[in-house]
PDB file of C-alpha atoms in Angstrom:
ATOM      1  CA  MET A 156     -38.135  -4.996 146.359  1.00 61.00           C
ATOM      2  CA  ALA A 157     -36.827  -6.813 143.137  1.00 76.00           C
ATOM      3  CA  GLU A 158     -35.121  -4.990 140.532  1.00 85.00           C
ATOM      4  CA  GLU A 159     -36.893  -4.083 137.412  1.00 88.00           C
ATOM      5  CA  ASN A 160     -34.656  -4.774 134.349  1.00 90.00           C
ATOM      6  CA  ILE A 161     -35.051  -3.989 130.617  1.00 91.00           C
ATOM      7  CA  GLN A 162     -32.519  -4.726 128.099  1.00 92.00           C
ATOM      8  CA  ILE A 163     -32.761  -2.890 124.884  1.00 92.00           C
ATOM      9  CA  ILE A 164     -30.475  -3.604 121.925  1.00 92.00           C
ATOM     10  CA  VAL A 165     -30.171  -1.039 119.131  1.00 91.00           C
ATOM     11  CA  HIS A 166     -28.905  -2.582 116.018  1.00 87.00           C
ATOM     12  CA  ASP A 167     -26.730  -0.618 113.394  1.00 83.00           C
ATOM     13  CA  ASP A 168     -29.477  -0.895 110.981  1.00 74.00           C
ATOM     14  CA  GLY A 169     -31.727   0.753 113.356  1.00 76.00           C
ATOM     15  CA  ARG A 170     -33.725  -2.521 114.375  1.00 78.00           C
ATOM     16  CA  ILE A 171     -34.515  -2.557 118.048  1.00 85.00           C
ATOM     17  CA  GLU A 172     -34.728  -5.794 120.257  1.00 86.00           C
ATOM     18  CA  PHE A 173     -35.806  -5.782 123.870  1.00 87.00           C
ATOM     19  CA  SER A 174     -36.766  -7.657 126.818  1.00 86.00           C
ATOM     20  CA  THR A 175     -37.745  -7.137 130.334  1.00 86.00           C
ATOM     21  CA  HIS A 176     -37.413  -9.016 133.812  1.00 84.00           C
ATOM     22  CA  ASP A 177     -39.140  -8.543 136.962  1.00 81.00           C
ATOM     23  CA  ILE A 178     -41.794  -6.169 135.767  1.00 80.00           C
ATOM     24  CA  LYS A 179     -45.295  -7.332 136.213  1.00 72.00           C
ATOM     25  CA  GLY A 180     -47.455  -8.173 133.420  1.00 72.00           C
ATOM     26  CA  GLU A 181     -49.651  -5.314 132.562  1.00 77.00           C
ATOM     27  CA  ALA A 182     -47.233  -2.700 134.208  1.00 79.00           C
ATOM     28  CA  CYS A 183     -44.402  -4.296 131.709  1.00 81.00           C
ATOM     29  CA  MET A 184     -46.588  -3.369 128.860  1.00 81.00           C
ATOM     30  CA  GLU A 185     -47.422  -0.036 129.956  1.00 83.00           C
ATOM     31  CA  GLU A 186     -43.792   0.532 130.918  1.00 85.00           C
ATOM     32  CA  LEU A 187     -42.604  -0.613 127.459  1.00 85.00           C
ATOM     33  CA  GLU A 188     -45.370   1.546 125.694  1.00 84.00           C
ATOM     34  CA  LYS A 189     -43.942   4.583 127.483  1.00 86.00           C
ATOM     35  CA  ILE A 190     -40.477   4.034 126.713  1.00 88.00           C
ATOM     36  CA  LEU A 191     -40.605   2.571 123.301  1.00 85.00           C
ATOM     37  CA  GLY A 192     -44.141   3.310 121.974  1.00 79.00           C
ATOM     38  CA  GLU A 193     -43.008   6.010 119.721  1.00 77.00           C
ATOM     39  CA  LEU A 194     -40.098   4.059 118.380  1.00 79.00           C
ATOM     40  CA  VAL A 195     -41.574   0.734 117.923  1.00 76.00           C
ATOM     41  CA  ASP A 196     -44.575  -0.274 115.807  1.00 65.00           C
ATOM     42  CA  ASP A 197     -47.271  -2.500 117.409  1.00 63.00           C
ATOM     43  CA  ILE A 198     -45.341  -2.877 120.747  1.00 66.00           C
ATOM     44  CA  ASP A 199     -48.630  -4.553 122.092  1.00 65.00           C
ATOM     45  CA  LYS A 200     -47.719  -7.517 119.736  1.00 62.00           C
ATOM     46  CA  ALA A 201     -44.552  -8.158 121.629  1.00 66.00           C
ATOM     47  CA  LYS A 202     -44.149 -11.942 122.365  1.00 66.00           C
ATOM     48  CA  THR A 203     -44.548 -12.869 126.068  1.00 66.00           C
ATOM     49  CA  THR A 204     -43.582 -15.796 127.750  1.00 62.00           C
ATOM     50  CA  SER A 205     -45.880 -18.191 129.972  1.00 59.00           C
ATOM     51  CA  GLU A 206     -44.362 -16.427 133.143  1.00 55.00           C
ATOM     52  CA  TYR A 207     -46.180 -13.198 132.106  1.00 62.00           C
ATOM     53  CA  HIS A 208     -49.568 -14.897 133.202  1.00 62.00           C
ATOM     54  CA  GLU A 209     -48.315 -16.319 136.562  1.00 58.00           C
ATOM     55  CA  PRO A 210     -49.537 -14.618 139.670  1.00 56.00           C
ATOM     56  CA  PRO A 211     -46.908 -11.894 141.017  1.00 52.00           C
ATOM     57  CA  SER A 212     -46.347 -13.905 144.168  1.00 41.00           C
ATOM     58  CA  GLN A 213     -44.996 -16.969 142.078  1.00 40.00           C
ATOM     59  CA  ARG A 214     -43.147 -15.190 139.715  1.00 38.00           C
ATOM     60  CA  LYS A 215     -39.426 -15.288 139.320  1.00 39.00           C
ATOM     61  CA  THR A 216     -39.423 -13.698 136.038  1.00 36.00           C
ATOM     62  CA  ASN A 217     -42.749 -11.532 135.379  1.00 40.00           C
ATOM     63  CA  ILE A 218     -42.254 -11.144 131.621  1.00 41.00           C
ATOM     64  CA  SER A 219     -39.652 -11.755 129.147  1.00 41.00           C
ATOM     65  CA  ALA A 220     -41.250  -9.955 126.285  1.00 40.00           C
ATOM     66  CA  LYS A 221     -38.861  -9.917 123.324  1.00 43.00           C
ATOM     67  CA  LYS A 222     -39.571  -8.549 120.041  1.00 46.00           C
ATOM     68  CA  GLN A 223     -37.281  -7.397 116.899  1.00 48.00           C
ATOM     69  CA  GLN A 224     -38.815  -4.317 115.426  1.00 45.00           C
ATOM     70  CA  LYS A 225     -37.304  -3.535 111.898  1.00 40.00           C
ATOM     71  CA  THR A 226     -36.600  -0.024 111.643  1.00 36.00           C
ATOM     72  CA  GLY A 227     -33.567  -0.196 109.321  1.00 31.00           C
ATOM     73  CA  SER A 228     -33.337   0.532 105.828  1.00 29.00           C
ATOM     74  CA  GLY A 229     -34.837  -2.788 104.636  1.00 28.00           C
ATOM     75  CA  SER A 230     -32.053  -5.327 105.327  1.00 27.00           C
ATOM     76  CA  SER A 231     -33.292  -7.850 107.852  1.00 25.00           C
TER      77      SER A 231
ATOM     78  CA  MET B  43     -61.376  13.033 116.806  1.00 52.00           C
ATOM     79  CA  SER B  44     -59.544   9.792 116.606  1.00 59.00           C
ATOM     80  CA  THR B  45     -56.784   9.141 114.212  1.00 64.00           C
ATOM     81  CA  VAL B  46     -54.909   6.166 112.997  1.00 69.00           C
ATOM     82  CA  TYR B  47     -51.183   6.284 112.133  1.00 69.00           C
ATOM     83  CA  VAL B  48     -49.910   4.631 109.084  1.00 70.00           C
ATOM     84  CA  GLN B  49     -46.135   4.318 109.669  1.00 66.00           C
ATOM     85  CA  VAL B  50     -43.361   3.720 107.337  1.00 64.00           C
ATOM     86  CA  ASP B  51     -40.962   1.237 109.428  1.00 57.00           C
ATOM     87  CA  MET B  52     -37.668   2.485 107.788  1.00 55.00           C
ATOM     88  CA  PRO B  53     -35.559   5.241 107.715  1.00 56.00           C
ATOM     89  CA  ILE B  54     -36.417   6.488 104.335  1.00 60.00           C
ATOM     90  CA  THR B  55     -33.513   9.261 104.377  1.00 58.00           C
ATOM     91  CA  GLN B  56     -31.944   7.402 101.745  1.00 73.00           C
ATOM     92  CA  ILE B  57     -33.740   9.529  99.207  1.00 80.00           C
ATOM     93  CA  HIS B  58     -32.090   7.919  96.288  1.00 82.00           C
ATOM     94  CA  CYS B  59     -33.647   4.557  96.844  1.00 84.00           C
ATOM     95  CA  LEU B  60     -36.964   6.348  97.906  1.00 87.00           C
ATOM     96  CA  ASP B  61     -36.965   8.268  94.533  1.00 90.00           C
ATOM     97  CA  GLU B  62     -36.455   4.888  92.665  1.00 89.00           C
ATOM     98  CA  ALA B  63     -39.198   3.228  94.887  1.00 91.00           C
ATOM     99  CA  ILE B  64     -41.587   6.116  93.945  1.00 92.00           C
ATOM    100  CA  LYS B  65     -40.705   5.928  90.311  1.00 92.00           C
ATOM    101  CA  MET B  66     -41.334   2.169  90.383  1.00 92.00           C
ATOM    102  CA  ALA B  67     -44.781   2.646  92.009  1.00 91.00           C
ATOM    103  CA  GLY B  68     -45.711   5.128  89.151  1.00 92.00           C
ATOM    104  CA  GLY B  69     -45.649   8.178  91.587  1.00 93.00           C
ATOM    105  CA  THR B  70     -44.194  11.600  91.783  1.00 94.00           C
ATOM    106  CA  TRP B  71     -42.802  13.621  94.336  1.00 94.00           C
ATOM    107  CA  GLN B  72     -40.790  16.953  95.167  1.00 90.00           C
ATOM    108  CA  ARG B  73     -37.719  15.581  94.040  1.00 90.00           C
ATOM    109  CA  PRO B  74     -34.639  17.280  95.613  1.00 90.00           C
ATOM    110  CA  GLU B  75     -32.367  18.894  93.419  1.00 92.00           C
ATOM    111  CA  ILE B  76     -29.522  16.725  94.309  1.00 91.00           C
ATOM    112  CA  LEU B  77     -31.136  13.728  92.856  1.00 91.00           C
ATOM    113  CA  ASN B  78     -31.194  15.391  89.594  1.00 92.00           C
ATOM    114  CA  GLN B  79     -27.543  16.271  89.836  1.00 94.00           C
ATOM    115  CA  ILE B  80     -26.672  12.843  90.738  1.00 91.00           C
ATOM    116  CA  ALA B  81     -28.563  11.421  87.948  1.00 90.00           C
ATOM    117  CA  THR B  82     -26.863  13.721  85.422  1.00 94.00           C
ATOM    118  CA  ALA B  83     -23.284  12.826  86.983  1.00 94.00           C
ATOM    119  CA  ARG B  84     -24.220   9.009  86.530  1.00 92.00           C
ATOM    120  CA  GLY B  85     -25.170   9.786  82.914  1.00 93.00           C
ATOM    121  CA  VAL B  86     -21.694  11.527  82.393  1.00 95.00           C
ATOM    122  CA  LEU B  87     -19.965   8.644  83.829  1.00 92.00           C
ATOM    123  CA  ALA B  88     -21.711   6.196  81.922  1.00 92.00           C
ATOM    124  CA  MET B  89     -20.945   8.030  78.740  1.00 93.00           C
ATOM    125  CA  ALA B  90     -17.318   8.653  79.767  1.00 90.00           C
ATOM    126  CA  ASP B  91     -15.276   7.573  76.753  1.00 86.00           C
ATOM    127  CA  ASP B  92     -11.682   7.873  77.924  1.00 87.00           C
ATOM    128  CA  THR B  93      -9.743   7.572  81.141  1.00 87.00           C
ATOM    129  CA  ILE B  94      -9.493  11.062  82.297  1.00 90.00           C
ATOM    130  CA  ASN B  95     -13.123  11.793  81.646  1.00 91.00           C
ATOM    131  CA  ARG B  96     -14.117   8.633  83.662  1.00 90.00           C
ATOM    132  CA  ILE B  97     -11.734   9.634  86.544  1.00 92.00           C
ATOM    133  CA  ASN B  98     -13.287  13.176  86.440  1.00 92.00           C
ATOM    134  CA  ALA B  99     -16.918  11.898  86.203  1.00 93.00           C
ATOM    135  CA  ASN B 100     -16.151   9.504  89.288  1.00 92.00           C
ATOM    136  CA  TYR B 101     -14.879  12.294  91.414  1.00 93.00           C
ATOM    137  CA  GLN B 102     -17.816  14.547  90.537  1.00 94.00           C
ATOM    138  CA  LEU B 103     -20.174  11.729  91.350  1.00 92.00           C
ATOM    139  CA  ALA B 104     -18.479  10.700  94.615  1.00 93.00           C
ATOM    140  CA  LYS B 105     -18.701  14.538  95.522  1.00 93.00           C
ATOM    141  CA  LEU B 106     -22.454  14.618  95.040  1.00 92.00           C
ATOM    142  CA  LEU B 107     -22.964  11.303  96.876  1.00 90.00           C
ATOM    143  CA  LYS B 108     -21.065  12.608  99.801  1.00 90.00           C
ATOM    144  CA  GLU B 109     -23.238  15.730  99.742  1.00 90.00           C
ATOM    145  CA  LEU B 110     -26.410  13.443  99.750  1.00 87.00           C
ATOM    146  CA  ALA B 111     -25.035  11.364 102.694  1.00 85.00           C
ATOM    147  CA  THR B 112     -24.203  14.388 104.856  1.00 84.00           C
ATOM    148  CA  SER B 113     -27.213  16.429 103.938  1.00 84.00           C
ATOM    149  CA  LYS B 114     -30.029  17.024 106.593  1.00 82.00           C
ATOM    150  CA  PRO B 115     -32.893  14.583 106.240  1.00 82.00           C
ATOM    151  CA  LEU B 116     -36.172  16.123 104.785  1.00 86.00           C
ATOM    152  CA  ASP B 117     -38.711  17.304 107.492  1.00 87.00           C
ATOM    153  CA  SER B 118     -41.663  16.004 105.347  1.00 89.00           C
ATOM    154  CA  ILE B 119     -42.085  14.228 101.901  1.00 90.00           C
ATOM    155  CA  ASN B 120     -45.280  14.641  99.743  1.00 92.00           C
ATOM    156  CA  ILE B 121     -45.889  11.823  97.433  1.00 92.00           C
ATOM    157  CA  THR B 122     -48.629  11.400  94.632  1.00 92.00           C
ATOM    158  CA  ILE B 123     -49.281   7.976  93.442  1.00 90.00           C
ATOM    159  CA  ASP B 124     -52.347   6.893  91.352  1.00 87.00           C
ATOM    160  CA  GLY B 125     -53.834  10.360  92.276  1.00 88.00           C
ATOM    161  CA  ILE B 126     -53.367   9.925  95.903  1.00 88.00           C
ATOM    162  CA  ASN B 127     -51.394  12.410  98.047  1.00 88.00           C
ATOM    163  CA  ILE B 128     -49.507  11.137 100.736  1.00 88.00           C
ATOM    164  CA  GLN B 129     -47.527  13.331 103.270  1.00 87.00           C
ATOM    165  CA  LEU B 130     -45.054  11.665 105.437  1.00 87.00           C
ATOM    166  CA  THR B 131     -43.599  13.821 108.436  1.00 85.00           C
ATOM    167  CA  ARG B 132     -40.343  12.838 110.074  1.00 82.00           C
ATOM    168  CA  SER B 133     -40.237  12.189 113.776  1.00 77.00           C
ATOM    169  CA  HIS B 134     -38.637   9.952 116.065  1.00 74.00           C
ATOM    170  CA  GLY B 135     -36.026   8.927 113.250  1.00 73.00           C
ATOM    171  CA  ARG B 136     -38.705   7.775 110.914  1.00 76.00           C
ATOM    172  CA  TYR B 137     -41.446   8.987 108.495  1.00 80.00           C
ATOM    173  CA  THR B 138     -45.132   8.771 109.428  1.00 80.00           C
ATOM    174  CA  ALA B 139     -48.190   9.400 107.605  1.00 81.00           C
ATOM    175  CA  ARG B 140     -50.950  10.489 110.177  1.00 75.00           C
ATOM    176  CA  LEU B 141     -54.546  10.016 108.785  1.00 75.00           C
ATOM    177  CA  PRO B 142     -57.740  10.362 110.416  1.00 73.00           C
ATOM    178  CA  ASN B 143     -59.377   6.942 110.440  1.00 71.00           C
ATOM    179  CA  TYR B 144     -62.467   8.217 108.731  1.00 72.00           C
ATOM    180  CA  ASP B 145     -60.431   9.087 105.482  1.00 73.00           C
ATOM    181  CA  SER B 146     -62.090   7.249 102.881  1.00 79.00           C
ATOM    182  CA  GLN B 147     -58.674   6.784 100.964  1.00 80.00           C
ATOM    183  CA  LEU B 148     -57.106   5.128 103.972  1.00 81.00           C
ATOM    184  CA  PRO B 149     -56.994   1.656 102.383  1.00 85.00           C
ATOM    185  CA  GLN B 150     -55.344   3.127  99.034  1.00 86.00           C
ATOM    186  CA  ILE B 151     -52.959   5.067 101.067  1.00 85.00           C
ATOM    187  CA  GLN B 152     -52.003   2.110 103.263  1.00 84.00           C
ATOM    188  CA  SER B 153     -51.626   0.006  99.980  1.00 87.00           C
ATOM    189  CA  CYS B 154     -49.343   2.823  98.318  1.00 87.00           C
ATOM    190  CA  ILE B 155     -46.908   2.942 101.530  1.00 86.00           C
ATOM    191  CA  SER B 156     -46.757  -0.895 101.666  1.00 86.00           C
ATOM    192  CA  LYS B 157     -45.762  -0.992  97.889  1.00 88.00           C
ATOM    193  CA  LEU B 158     -43.187   1.913  98.511  1.00 88.00           C
ATOM    194  CA  GLN B 159     -41.747   0.099 101.354  1.00 85.00           C
ATOM    195  CA  SER B 160     -41.359  -3.079  99.220  1.00 88.00           C
ATOM    196  CA  ASN B 161     -39.810  -1.162  96.459  1.00 90.00           C
ATOM    197  CA  TYR B 162     -37.489   0.835  98.810  1.00 86.00           C
ATOM    198  CA  GLN B 163     -36.237  -2.415 100.491  1.00 85.00           C
ATOM    199  CA  ALA B 164     -35.796  -4.066  97.000  1.00 88.00           C
ATOM    200  CA  GLY B 165     -33.885  -1.002  95.809  1.00 87.00           C
ATOM    201  CA  VAL B 166     -31.702  -0.914  98.852  1.00 85.00           C
ATOM    202  CA  LYS B 167     -30.705  -4.579  98.402  1.00 87.00           C
ATOM    203  CA  LYS B 168     -30.118  -4.022  94.722  1.00 88.00           C
ATOM    204  CA  LEU B 169     -27.772  -1.069  95.449  1.00 85.00           C
ATOM    205  CA  LYS B 170     -25.808  -3.075  97.981  1.00 86.00           C
ATOM    206  CA  GLU B 171     -25.365  -5.899  95.672  1.00 89.00           C
ATOM    207  CA  ASN B 172     -24.395  -3.369  92.725  1.00 86.00           C
ATOM    208  CA  ILE B 173     -21.668  -1.989  95.162  1.00 87.00           C
ATOM    209  CA  THR B 174     -20.201  -5.487  96.169  1.00 88.00           C
ATOM    210  CA  GLU B 175     -20.143  -6.656  92.510  1.00 88.00           C
ATOM    211  CA  THR B 176     -18.532  -3.344  91.424  1.00 86.00           C
ATOM    212  CA  LEU B 177     -15.916  -3.602  94.266  1.00 86.00           C
ATOM    213  CA  LYS B 178     -15.330  -7.306  93.073  1.00 87.00           C
ATOM    214  CA  GLN B 179     -14.780  -6.113  89.601  1.00 85.00           C
ATOM    215  CA  LEU B 180     -12.586  -3.456  90.512  1.00 84.00           C
ATOM    216  CA  GLU B 181     -10.407  -5.900  92.412  1.00 84.00           C
ATOM    217  CA  GLU B 182     -10.084  -8.045  89.288  1.00 85.00           C
ATOM    218  CA  GLN B 183      -9.126  -5.045  87.182  1.00 82.00           C
ATOM    219  CA  LYS B 184      -6.595  -3.633  89.599  1.00 81.00           C
ATOM    220  CA  ASP B 185      -3.601  -4.705  87.550  1.00 83.00           C
ATOM    221  CA  ILE B 186      -5.252  -3.345  84.422  1.00 83.00           C
ATOM    222  CA  LEU B 187      -6.376   0.122  85.722  1.00 82.00           C
ATOM    223  CA  SER B 188      -4.157   2.959  86.488  1.00 85.00           C
ATOM    224  CA  SER B 189      -3.921   3.998  90.419  1.00 86.00           C
ATOM    225  CA  GLU B 190      -5.845   7.138  89.494  1.00 87.00           C
ATOM    226  CA  GLN B 191      -8.515   5.105  87.809  1.00 87.00           C
ATOM    227  CA  LEU B 192      -8.712   2.705  90.873  1.00 88.00           C
ATOM    228  CA  GLU B 193      -8.852   5.497  93.311  1.00 90.00           C
ATOM    229  CA  GLY B 194     -11.471   7.426  91.430  1.00 90.00           C
ATOM    230  CA  GLU B 195     -13.694   4.411  91.296  1.00 89.00           C
ATOM    231  CA  ARG B 196     -13.134   3.568  94.974  1.00 90.00           C
ATOM    232  CA  VAL B 197     -14.101   6.821  96.122  1.00 91.00           C
ATOM    233  CA  ARG B 198     -17.117   6.938  94.412  1.00 91.00           C
ATOM    234  CA  LEU B 199     -18.110   3.316  95.729  1.00 90.00           C
ATOM    235  CA  GLN B 200     -17.348   4.405  99.320  1.00 90.00           C
ATOM    236  CA  ASN B 201     -19.481   7.236  98.935  1.00 89.00           C
ATOM    237  CA  GLU B 202     -22.275   5.184  97.422  1.00 87.00           C
ATOM    238  CA  LYS B 203     -22.123   3.235 100.494  1.00 86.00           C
ATOM    239  CA  LEU B 204     -21.773   6.172 102.931  1.00 86.00           C
ATOM    240  CA  ALA B 205     -24.823   7.657 101.267  1.00 82.00           C
ATOM    241  CA  LEU B 206     -26.774   4.312 101.864  1.00 79.00           C
ATOM    242  CA  GLU B 207     -25.574   3.851 105.620  1.00 80.00           C
ATOM    243  CA  SER B 208     -25.940   7.455 106.697  1.00 79.00           C
ATOM    244  CA  ALA B 209     -29.789   6.993 106.912  1.00 73.00           C
ATOM    245  CA  ASN B 210     -29.332   4.267 109.583  1.00 77.00           C
ATOM    246  CA  LYS B 211     -26.634   6.085 111.417  1.00 81.00           C
ATOM    247  CA  GLN B 212     -28.986   9.062 111.630  1.00 79.00           C
ATOM    248  CA  ARG B 213     -31.892   6.907 112.736  1.00 81.00           C
ATOM    249  CA  VAL B 214     -29.607   5.146 115.440  1.00 87.00           C
ATOM    250  CA  VAL B 215     -28.431   8.515 116.969  1.00 87.00           C
ATOM    251  CA  GLU B 216     -32.118   9.791 117.299  1.00 85.00           C
ATOM    252  CA  VAL B 217     -33.381   6.487 118.634  1.00 88.00           C
ATOM    253  CA  THR B 218     -30.576   6.201 121.134  1.00 92.00           C
ATOM    254  CA  LYS B 219     -30.939   9.829 122.298  1.00 91.00           C
ATOM    255  CA  GLU B 220     -34.714   9.311 122.936  1.00 89.00           C
ATOM    256  CA  LEU B 221     -34.002   6.090 124.584  1.00 92.00           C
ATOM    257  CA  GLU B 222     -31.714   7.220 127.240  1.00 94.00           C
ATOM    258  CA  GLU B 223     -34.093  10.355 127.945  1.00 93.00           C
ATOM    259  CA  LYS B 224     -36.978   8.131 128.451  1.00 92.00           C
ATOM    260  CA  LEU B 225     -35.354   5.608 130.495  1.00 94.00           C
ATOM    261  CA  ALA B 226     -33.806   8.149 132.856  1.00 94.00           C
ATOM    262  CA  ALA B 227     -36.993  10.027 133.089  1.00 93.00           C
ATOM    263  CA  ARG B 228     -38.858   6.763 134.247  1.00 92.00           C
ATOM    264  CA  GLY B 229     -36.130   6.249 137.017  1.00 93.00           C
ATOM    265  CA  PHE B 230     -33.933   3.610 135.326  1.00 94.00           C
ATOM    266  CA  GLU B 231     -30.224   3.613 135.830  1.00 95.00           C
ATOM    267  CA  ILE B 232     -28.662   2.966 132.430  1.00 94.00           C
ATOM    268  CA  ARG B 233     -25.658   0.991 131.645  1.00 95.00           C
ATOM    269  CA  LYS B 234     -24.738   1.282 127.908  1.00 95.00           C
ATOM    270  CA  ARG B 235     -22.235  -1.129 126.017  1.00 95.00           C
ATOM    271  CA  MET B 236     -21.178  -1.530 122.449  1.00 94.00           C
ATOM    272  CA  ILE B 237     -21.077  -5.213 121.352  1.00 94.00           C
ATOM    273  CA  GLY B 238     -19.875  -5.425 117.795  1.00 92.00           C
ATOM    274  CA  LYS B 239     -21.898  -2.910 116.019  1.00 88.00           C
ATOM    275  CA  LYS B 240     -24.839  -3.147 118.382  1.00 93.00           C
ATOM    276  CA  ILE B 241     -25.729  -0.747 121.233  1.00 95.00           C
ATOM    277  CA  VAL B 242     -26.881  -2.714 124.365  1.00 95.00           C
ATOM    278  CA  TYR B 243     -28.740  -0.974 127.303  1.00 95.00           C
ATOM    279  CA  GLN B 244     -29.118  -2.470 130.463  1.00 95.00           C
ATOM    280  CA  ALA B 245     -31.658  -0.551 132.481  1.00 94.00           C
ATOM    281  CA  VAL B 246     -32.304  -1.278 136.017  1.00 94.00           C
ATOM    282  CA  ARG B 247     -34.922   0.374 138.442  1.00 91.00           C
ATOM    283  CA  ARG B 248     -34.650  -0.582 142.063  1.00 87.00           C
TER     284      ARG B 248
END
């Protein structure tokens, strides 16, 4: 079974950036919602790659959702 | 009953900038006493007419700014703008206004919060520029000013920065704690690294 990976970067001004690998499409968004839902606004608007829409059997990387959520003091 | 969440996507624990943002929007709030003391101290510094008074005023203001930087963030903030009351509650390191979606004032409240965010961000930017500019001026004047004067000015500016950055630090502490708990609870193994000022989590689930 493939490893499921999530990379989360917390910037010093509070912004959060994340990407996932090898988590199936819908499951990925559910997982992100459970982990980051209360910390990031509009997580459902995270950008997805074309691989997100591929069938699981052909997928090398199921999703690479990446989003920068500004949560800092206003500097971007 | 369903509710919508109007979220303020910034850690407005930098209450000095929040105070300015509310004033700019023509609003009022339950202003903490420390802000009145800081305003008075700034006035004293601006009026200081000799070296000794200026040094003392700088230290007094620095002390208050440090107090502001290290004070516990407010649990809730009540703001009134254009007759509309907004209550922001602190959770997950940020302030959120929880409103029922049938609230007839929802568009006005969203508009007020948007205005506040914009003012706040402009205020933070202005304060940062002000600190940088003053530090530059100080550097240019270092041969004119006495060491006591320089030290007083530097301590004040350091604490201005501290007050500005403490909100972000607090936010990062709360976010990382929550992230680690949630990732562990979902069965992820976590590897945490610092890259420059960034904290990078590599979470793996087998």
